[in-house]
Coordinates of C-alpha atoms and ligand atoms in Angstrom, one line a residue:
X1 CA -27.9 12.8 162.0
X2 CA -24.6 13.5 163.3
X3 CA -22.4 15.2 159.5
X4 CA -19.4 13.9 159.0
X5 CA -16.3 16.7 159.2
X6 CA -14.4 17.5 155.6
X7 CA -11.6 16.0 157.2
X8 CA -13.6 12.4 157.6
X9 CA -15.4 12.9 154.4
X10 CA -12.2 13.4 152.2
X11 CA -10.5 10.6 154.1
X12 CA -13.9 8.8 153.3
X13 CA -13.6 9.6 149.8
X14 CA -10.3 7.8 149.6
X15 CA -11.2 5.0 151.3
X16 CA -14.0 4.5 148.5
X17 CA -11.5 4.3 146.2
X18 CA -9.8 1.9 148.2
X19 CA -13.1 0.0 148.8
X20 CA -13.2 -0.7 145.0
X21 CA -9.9 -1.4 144.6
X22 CA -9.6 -5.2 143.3
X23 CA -7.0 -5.9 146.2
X24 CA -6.2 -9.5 145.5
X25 CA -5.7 -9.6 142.2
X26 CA -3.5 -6.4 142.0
X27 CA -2.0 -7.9 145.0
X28 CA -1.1 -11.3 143.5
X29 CA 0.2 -9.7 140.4
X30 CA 2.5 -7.5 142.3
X31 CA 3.6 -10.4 144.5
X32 CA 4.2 -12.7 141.3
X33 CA 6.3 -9.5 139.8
X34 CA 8.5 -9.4 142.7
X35 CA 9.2 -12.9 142.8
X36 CA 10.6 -13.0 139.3
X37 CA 11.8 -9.4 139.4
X38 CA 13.4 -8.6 142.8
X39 CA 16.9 -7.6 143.5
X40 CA 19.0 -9.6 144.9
X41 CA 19.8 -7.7 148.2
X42 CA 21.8 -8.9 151.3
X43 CA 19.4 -8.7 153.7
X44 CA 17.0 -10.2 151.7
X45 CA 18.5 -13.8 152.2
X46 CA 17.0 -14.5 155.3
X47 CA 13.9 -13.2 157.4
X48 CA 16.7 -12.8 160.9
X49 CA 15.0 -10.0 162.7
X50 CA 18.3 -8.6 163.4
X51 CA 19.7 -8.5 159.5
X52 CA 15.9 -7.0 158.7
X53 CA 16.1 -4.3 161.7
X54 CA 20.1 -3.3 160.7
X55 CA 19.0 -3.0 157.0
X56 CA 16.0 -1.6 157.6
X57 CA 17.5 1.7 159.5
X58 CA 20.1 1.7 157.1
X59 CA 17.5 2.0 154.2
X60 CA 15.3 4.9 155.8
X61 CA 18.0 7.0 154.7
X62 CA 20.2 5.9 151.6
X63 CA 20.0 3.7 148.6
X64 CA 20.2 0.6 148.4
X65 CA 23.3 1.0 146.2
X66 CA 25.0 2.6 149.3
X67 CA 23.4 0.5 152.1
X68 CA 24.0 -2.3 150.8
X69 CA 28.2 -2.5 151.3
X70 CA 27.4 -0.5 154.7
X71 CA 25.3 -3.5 155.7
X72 CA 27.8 -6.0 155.0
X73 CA 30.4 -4.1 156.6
X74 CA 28.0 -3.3 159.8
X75 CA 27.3 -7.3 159.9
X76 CA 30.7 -8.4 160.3
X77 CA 31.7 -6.0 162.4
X78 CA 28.7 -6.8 165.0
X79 CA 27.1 -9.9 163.4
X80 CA 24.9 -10.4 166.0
X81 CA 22.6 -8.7 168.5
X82 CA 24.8 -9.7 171.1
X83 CA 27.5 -8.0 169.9
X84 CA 25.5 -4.8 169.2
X85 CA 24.4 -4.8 172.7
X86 CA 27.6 -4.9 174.2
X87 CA 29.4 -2.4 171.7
X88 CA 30.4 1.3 172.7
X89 CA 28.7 4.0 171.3
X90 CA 31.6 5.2 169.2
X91 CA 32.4 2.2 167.9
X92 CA 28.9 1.5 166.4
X93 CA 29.2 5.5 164.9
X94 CA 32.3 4.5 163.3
X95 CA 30.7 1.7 161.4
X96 CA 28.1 4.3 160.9
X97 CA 30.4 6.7 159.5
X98 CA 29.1 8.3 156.0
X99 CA 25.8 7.3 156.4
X100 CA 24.3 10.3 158.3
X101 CA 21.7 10.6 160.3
X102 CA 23.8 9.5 164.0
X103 CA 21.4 9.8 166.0
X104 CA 19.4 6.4 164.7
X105 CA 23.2 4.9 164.7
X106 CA 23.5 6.1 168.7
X107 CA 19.9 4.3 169.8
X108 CA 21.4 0.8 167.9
X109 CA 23.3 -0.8 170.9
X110 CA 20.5 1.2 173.2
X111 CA 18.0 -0.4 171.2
X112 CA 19.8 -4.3 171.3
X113 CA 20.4 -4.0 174.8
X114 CA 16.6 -3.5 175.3
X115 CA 15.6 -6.4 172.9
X116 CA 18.3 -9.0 175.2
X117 CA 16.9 -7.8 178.4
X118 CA 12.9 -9.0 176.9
X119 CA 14.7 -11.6 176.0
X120 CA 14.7 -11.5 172.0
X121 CA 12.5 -9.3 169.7
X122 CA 9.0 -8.6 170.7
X123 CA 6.2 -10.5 168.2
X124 CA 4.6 -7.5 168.2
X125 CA 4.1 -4.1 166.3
X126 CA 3.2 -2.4 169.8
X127 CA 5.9 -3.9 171.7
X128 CA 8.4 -3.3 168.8
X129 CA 7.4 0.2 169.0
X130 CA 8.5 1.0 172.7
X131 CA 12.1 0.1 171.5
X132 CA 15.0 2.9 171.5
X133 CA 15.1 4.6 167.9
X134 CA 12.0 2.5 166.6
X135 CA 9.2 4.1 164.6
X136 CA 6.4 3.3 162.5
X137 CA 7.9 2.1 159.4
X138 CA 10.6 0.3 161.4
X139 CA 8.2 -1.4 163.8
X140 CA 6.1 -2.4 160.5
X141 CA 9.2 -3.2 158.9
X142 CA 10.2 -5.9 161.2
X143 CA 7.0 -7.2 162.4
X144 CA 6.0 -8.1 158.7
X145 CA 9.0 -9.1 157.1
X146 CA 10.6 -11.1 160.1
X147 CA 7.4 -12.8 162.1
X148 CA 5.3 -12.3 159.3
X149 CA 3.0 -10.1 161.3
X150 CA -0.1 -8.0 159.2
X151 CA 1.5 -4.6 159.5
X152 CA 2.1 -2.0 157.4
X153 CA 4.9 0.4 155.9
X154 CA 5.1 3.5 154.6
X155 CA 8.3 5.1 153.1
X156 CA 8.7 7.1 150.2
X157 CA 8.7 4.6 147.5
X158 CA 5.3 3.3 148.9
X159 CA 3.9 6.9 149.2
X160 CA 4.8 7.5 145.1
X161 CA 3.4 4.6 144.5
X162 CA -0.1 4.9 146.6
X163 CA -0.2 8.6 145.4
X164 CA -0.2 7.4 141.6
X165 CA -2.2 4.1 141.8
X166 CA -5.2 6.2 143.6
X167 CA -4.1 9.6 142.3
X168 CA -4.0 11.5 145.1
X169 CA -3.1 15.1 144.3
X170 CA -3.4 16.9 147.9
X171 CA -0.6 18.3 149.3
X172 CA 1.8 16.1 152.1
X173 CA 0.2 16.7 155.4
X174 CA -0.9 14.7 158.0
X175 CA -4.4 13.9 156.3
X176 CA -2.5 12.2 153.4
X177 CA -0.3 10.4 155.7
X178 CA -3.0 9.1 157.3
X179 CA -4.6 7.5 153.7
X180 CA -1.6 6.6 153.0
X181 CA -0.8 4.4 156.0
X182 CA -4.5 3.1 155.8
X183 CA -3.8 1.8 152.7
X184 CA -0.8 0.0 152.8
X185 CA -2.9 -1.5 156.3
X186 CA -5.6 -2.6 153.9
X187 CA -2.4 -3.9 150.8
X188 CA -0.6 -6.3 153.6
X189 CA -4.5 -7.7 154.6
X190 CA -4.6 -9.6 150.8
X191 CA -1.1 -11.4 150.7
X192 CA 1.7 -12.4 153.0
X193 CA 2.5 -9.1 154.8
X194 CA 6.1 -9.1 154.4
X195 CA 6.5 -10.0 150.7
X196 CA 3.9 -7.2 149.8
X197 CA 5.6 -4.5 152.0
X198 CA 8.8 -5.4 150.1
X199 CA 7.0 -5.8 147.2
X200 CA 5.6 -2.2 147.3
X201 CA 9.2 -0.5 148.2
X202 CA 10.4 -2.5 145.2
X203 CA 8.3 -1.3 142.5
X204 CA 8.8 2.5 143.8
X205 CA 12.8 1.8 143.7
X206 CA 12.7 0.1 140.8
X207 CA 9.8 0.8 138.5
X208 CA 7.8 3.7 139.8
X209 CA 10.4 6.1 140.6
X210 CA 10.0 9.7 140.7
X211 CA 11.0 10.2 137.3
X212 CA 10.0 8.5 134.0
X213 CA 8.1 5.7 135.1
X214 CA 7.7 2.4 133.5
X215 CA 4.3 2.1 133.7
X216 CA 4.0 -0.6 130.3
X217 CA 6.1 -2.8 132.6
X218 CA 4.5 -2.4 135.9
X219 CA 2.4 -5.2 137.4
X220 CA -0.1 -2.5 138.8
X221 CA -0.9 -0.3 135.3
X222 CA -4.3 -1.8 134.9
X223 CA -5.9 -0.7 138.5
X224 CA -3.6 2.9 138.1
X225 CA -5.7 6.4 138.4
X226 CA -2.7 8.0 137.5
X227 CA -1.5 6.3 134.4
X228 CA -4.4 6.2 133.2
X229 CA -5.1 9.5 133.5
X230 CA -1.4 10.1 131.4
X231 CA 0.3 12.2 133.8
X232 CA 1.6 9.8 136.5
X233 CA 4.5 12.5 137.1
X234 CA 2.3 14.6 139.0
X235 CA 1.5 12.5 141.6
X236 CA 2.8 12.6 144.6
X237 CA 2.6 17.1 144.6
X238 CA 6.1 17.8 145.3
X239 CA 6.5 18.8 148.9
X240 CA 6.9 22.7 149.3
X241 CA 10.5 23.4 149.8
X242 CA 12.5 25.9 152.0
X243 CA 15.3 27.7 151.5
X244 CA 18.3 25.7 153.2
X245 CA 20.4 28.6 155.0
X246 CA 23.7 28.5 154.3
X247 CA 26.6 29.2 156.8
X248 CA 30.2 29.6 156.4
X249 CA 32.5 27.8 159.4
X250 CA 35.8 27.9 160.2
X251 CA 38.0 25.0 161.4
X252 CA 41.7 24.5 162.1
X253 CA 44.2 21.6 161.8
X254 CA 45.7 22.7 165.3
X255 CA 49.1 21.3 165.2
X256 CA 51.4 20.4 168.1
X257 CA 54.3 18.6 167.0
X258 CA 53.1 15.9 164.5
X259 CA 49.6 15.4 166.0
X260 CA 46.4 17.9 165.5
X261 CA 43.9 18.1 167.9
X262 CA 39.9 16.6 167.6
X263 CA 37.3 17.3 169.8
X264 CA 34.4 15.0 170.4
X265 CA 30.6 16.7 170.0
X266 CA 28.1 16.3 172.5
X267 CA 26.6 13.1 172.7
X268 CA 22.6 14.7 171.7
X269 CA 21.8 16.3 168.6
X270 CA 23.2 16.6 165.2
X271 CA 26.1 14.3 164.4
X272 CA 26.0 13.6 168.2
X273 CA 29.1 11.9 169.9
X274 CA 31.2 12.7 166.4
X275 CA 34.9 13.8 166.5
X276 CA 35.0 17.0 164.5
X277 CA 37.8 19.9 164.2
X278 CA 37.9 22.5 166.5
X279 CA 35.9 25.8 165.3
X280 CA 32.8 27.5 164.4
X281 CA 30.4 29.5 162.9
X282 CA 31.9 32.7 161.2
X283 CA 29.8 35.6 162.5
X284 CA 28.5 38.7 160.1
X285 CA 31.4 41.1 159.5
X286 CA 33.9 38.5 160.2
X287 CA 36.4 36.8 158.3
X288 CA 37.4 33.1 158.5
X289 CA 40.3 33.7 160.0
X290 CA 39.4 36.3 162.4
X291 CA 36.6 33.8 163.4
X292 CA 39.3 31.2 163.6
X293 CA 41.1 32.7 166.5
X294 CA 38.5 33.7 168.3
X295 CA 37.1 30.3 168.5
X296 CA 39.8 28.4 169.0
X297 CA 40.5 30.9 171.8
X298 CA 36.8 30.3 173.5
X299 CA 37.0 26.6 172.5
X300 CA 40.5 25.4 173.3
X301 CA 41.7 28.3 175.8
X302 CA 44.9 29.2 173.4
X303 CA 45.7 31.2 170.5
X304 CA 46.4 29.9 167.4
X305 CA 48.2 31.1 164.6
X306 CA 47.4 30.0 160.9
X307 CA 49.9 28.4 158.7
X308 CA 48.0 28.0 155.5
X309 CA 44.6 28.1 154.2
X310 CA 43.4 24.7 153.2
X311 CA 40.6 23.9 150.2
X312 CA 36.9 24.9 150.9
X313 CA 34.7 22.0 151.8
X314 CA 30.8 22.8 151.0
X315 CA 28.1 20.1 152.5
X316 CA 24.5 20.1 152.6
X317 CA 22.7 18.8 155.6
X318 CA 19.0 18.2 155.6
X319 CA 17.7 22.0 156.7
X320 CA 21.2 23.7 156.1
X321 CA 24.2 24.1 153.9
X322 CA 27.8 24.8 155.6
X323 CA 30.9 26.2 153.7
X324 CA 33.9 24.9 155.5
X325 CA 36.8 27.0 155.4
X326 CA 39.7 25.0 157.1
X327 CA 43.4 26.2 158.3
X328 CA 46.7 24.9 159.1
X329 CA 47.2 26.3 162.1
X330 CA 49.3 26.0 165.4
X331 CA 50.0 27.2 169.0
X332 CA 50.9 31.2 168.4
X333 CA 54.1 32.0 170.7
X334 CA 53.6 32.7 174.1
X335 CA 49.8 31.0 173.7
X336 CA 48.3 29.6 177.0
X337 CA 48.2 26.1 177.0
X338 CA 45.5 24.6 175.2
X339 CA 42.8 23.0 177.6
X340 CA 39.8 22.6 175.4
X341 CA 36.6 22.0 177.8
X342 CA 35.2 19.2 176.1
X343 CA 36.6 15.7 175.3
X344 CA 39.8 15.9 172.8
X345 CA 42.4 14.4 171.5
X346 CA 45.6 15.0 169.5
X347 CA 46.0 12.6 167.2
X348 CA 48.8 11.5 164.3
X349 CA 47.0 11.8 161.0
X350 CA 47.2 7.9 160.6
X351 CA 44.9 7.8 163.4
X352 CA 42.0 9.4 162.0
X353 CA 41.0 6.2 160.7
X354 CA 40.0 4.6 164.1
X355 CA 37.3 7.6 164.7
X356 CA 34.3 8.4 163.8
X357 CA 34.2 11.8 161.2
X358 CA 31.4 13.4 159.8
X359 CA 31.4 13.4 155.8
X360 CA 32.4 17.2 155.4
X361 CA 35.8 16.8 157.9
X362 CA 36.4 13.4 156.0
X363 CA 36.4 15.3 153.0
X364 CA 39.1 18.1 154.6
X365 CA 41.1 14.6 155.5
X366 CA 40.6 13.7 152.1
X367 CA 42.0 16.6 150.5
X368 CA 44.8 17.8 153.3
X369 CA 46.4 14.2 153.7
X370 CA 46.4 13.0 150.0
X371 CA 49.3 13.4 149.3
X372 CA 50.5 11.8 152.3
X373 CA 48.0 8.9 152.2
X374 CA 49.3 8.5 148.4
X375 CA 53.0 8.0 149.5
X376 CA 52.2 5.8 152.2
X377 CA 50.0 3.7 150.0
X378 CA 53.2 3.1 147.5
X379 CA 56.0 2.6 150.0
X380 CA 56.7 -0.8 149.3
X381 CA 56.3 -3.3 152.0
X382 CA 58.8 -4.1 154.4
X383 CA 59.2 -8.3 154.6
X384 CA 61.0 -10.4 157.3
X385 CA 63.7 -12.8 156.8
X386 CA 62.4 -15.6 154.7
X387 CA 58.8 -14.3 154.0
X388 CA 57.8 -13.6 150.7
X389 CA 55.9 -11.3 148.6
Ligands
SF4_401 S1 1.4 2.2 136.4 FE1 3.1 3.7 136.4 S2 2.5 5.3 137.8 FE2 1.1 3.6 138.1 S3 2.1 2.5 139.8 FE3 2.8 1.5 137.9 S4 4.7 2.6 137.4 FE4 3.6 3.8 139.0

């Protein structure tokens, strides 16, 4: 007889739990919870395939406190996919702006001009998958919650929840993913798939979160290994974390006349087709403003000389921290002409509004232009004959 792996035996071993698990009644009671319990959340008003996709990506990466003005914003600004597919890049960033992670933002109009070509969103978790920027949980997402489709999501309120209910204590890895996934496949087989898949993010969010969580309220405590066992904070084991290196950056204001200049990143990668100030990385042994010149000089072909030293910006990035260090800087006398080698753009600090920033230059903005921002917020208004106030 052919023995079973330890990999097919563990995952075995979980599935028996699953096996037992009294699925439609811990189903209906989670489903019953939700109905009576459930935020009220924009893009819950309607099953649109488009509102569920936007919110969807939104969510894999911020709360639903944050998402949730972003989405609303988002939807007027492109309030269909028609719009989204003929939108520029840059304008769909903007809208984008704050919520990190650009790249999903970029593959949006990519994505919408893919779905009007098929001729509407694909009825299908496959199909759905092929689609620019669209994975697992997003296919599932949509499949489920708009065409009502048997699929199933993971994301990390459904992982803390699985974890708990069938206390799973091994470490994250691609063995628990793979339980994991199985069951929320076998949760949206015993109720209508995208109720429970909302149902399950839900009581993460809201009830089984990753601190102190309300088990005497939850609509699940009876069928829960990990309640019952007392210690539901264990589960999931915290993933192993590594150090975040930390790098210190220089970046200047580079004035010429009343407009700096902004360059624009490269379209791939992090914060991809961003505008950001011109700079970069200060190397070991050097200072900030020794790094300043010489990057401005390999970057924008000039030398620049620094006016004043502006407040330290810090900002954490998923695998990295950066320590902005920005300047008031402008053209040194007798400077070439700057000719950055990238796409630029001096603009009046007014403009900065109309591009697309990444958080930690906002935050320079912020600080730089406050007092400016302030004074222009209190002039009073300027009315023509025979309007009024
Ligand atoms: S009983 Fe507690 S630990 Fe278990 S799923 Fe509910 S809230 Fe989470």
């Amino acid at each position: 007889m052919k023995r079973r792996t330890g990999e097919s035996a563990q995952r075995g071993a979980a599935l028996r739990g699953a096996e037992t698990f009294p699925w439609k009644a811990a189903v209906g009671r989670l489903l019953a919870w939700y109905r009576s319990s459930a935020r009220d959340l924009p893009w819950r008003r309607d099953r649109d395939p488009y509102r569920v996709w936007i919110s969807e990506v939104m969510l894999q990466q911020t709360r639903v406190s944050t998402a949730g003005p972003y989405f609303e914003r988002f939807l007027r600004r492109f309030p269909t996919l028609e719009h989204l597919a003929e939108a520029e890049t840059d304008e769909v960033l903007k809208a984008w702006e704050g919520l990190g992670y650009y790249a999903r933002a970029r593959r949006l109009p990519e994505a919408a001009r893919a779905i009007r070509a098929a001729g509407g969103f694909p009825r299908d978790a496959k199909a759905l998958l092929s689609l620019p920027g669209f994975g697992p949980y997003t296919a599932g997402a949509v499949a489920s919650i708009a065409f009502g489709l048997p699929e199933p999501v993971l994301d990390g309120n459904v992982r803390r929840v699985w974890c708990r209910l069938f206390a799973l204590g091994e470490p994250d890895g691609g063995d628990l993913r793979r339980r994991l996934w199985d069951l929320s496949r076998l949760a949206v087989q015993s109720g209508p798939p995208g109720d429970v898949n909302q149902a399950l993010m839900e009581l993460g969010a809201t009830v089984c979160g990753p601190r102190r969580p309300a088990c005497p309220t939850c609509p699940l405590r009876r069928e829960c290994a990990a309640a019952g066992e007392g210690r539901p904070e264990s589960y999931p084991v915290p993933r192993a974390r590594k150090a975040h290196p930390e790098w210190a950056v220089a970046v200047a204001l580079l004035w010429r006349g009343d407009r700096f200049l902004v360059t624009k990143r490269p379209p791939g990668g992090l914060l991809g087709g961003l505008w950001e100030l011109p700079g970069g990385k200060v190397e070991e042994g050097e200072s900030p403003e020794g790094a300043l010149a010489r990057e401005i000089r390999e970057e924008v072909g000039a030398d620049c000389e620094i006016l004043a030293g502006l407040p330290v910006v810090r900002h954490a990035y998923s695998h990295f921290k950066v320590v902005l260090h920005p300047f008031d800087c402008r053209l040194a006398p007798g400077s070439p002409p700057p000719a950055p080698a990238v796409p630029h753009r001096w603009i009046l600090p007014e403009e900065r509004g109309s591009l697309a920033f990444p958080a930690a230059t906002n935050r320079i903005f912020e600080r730089r232009f406050a007092a400016e921002d302030l004074r222009a917020a209190e002039e009073p208004a300027s009315f023509g004959e025979g309007e009024r106030e």
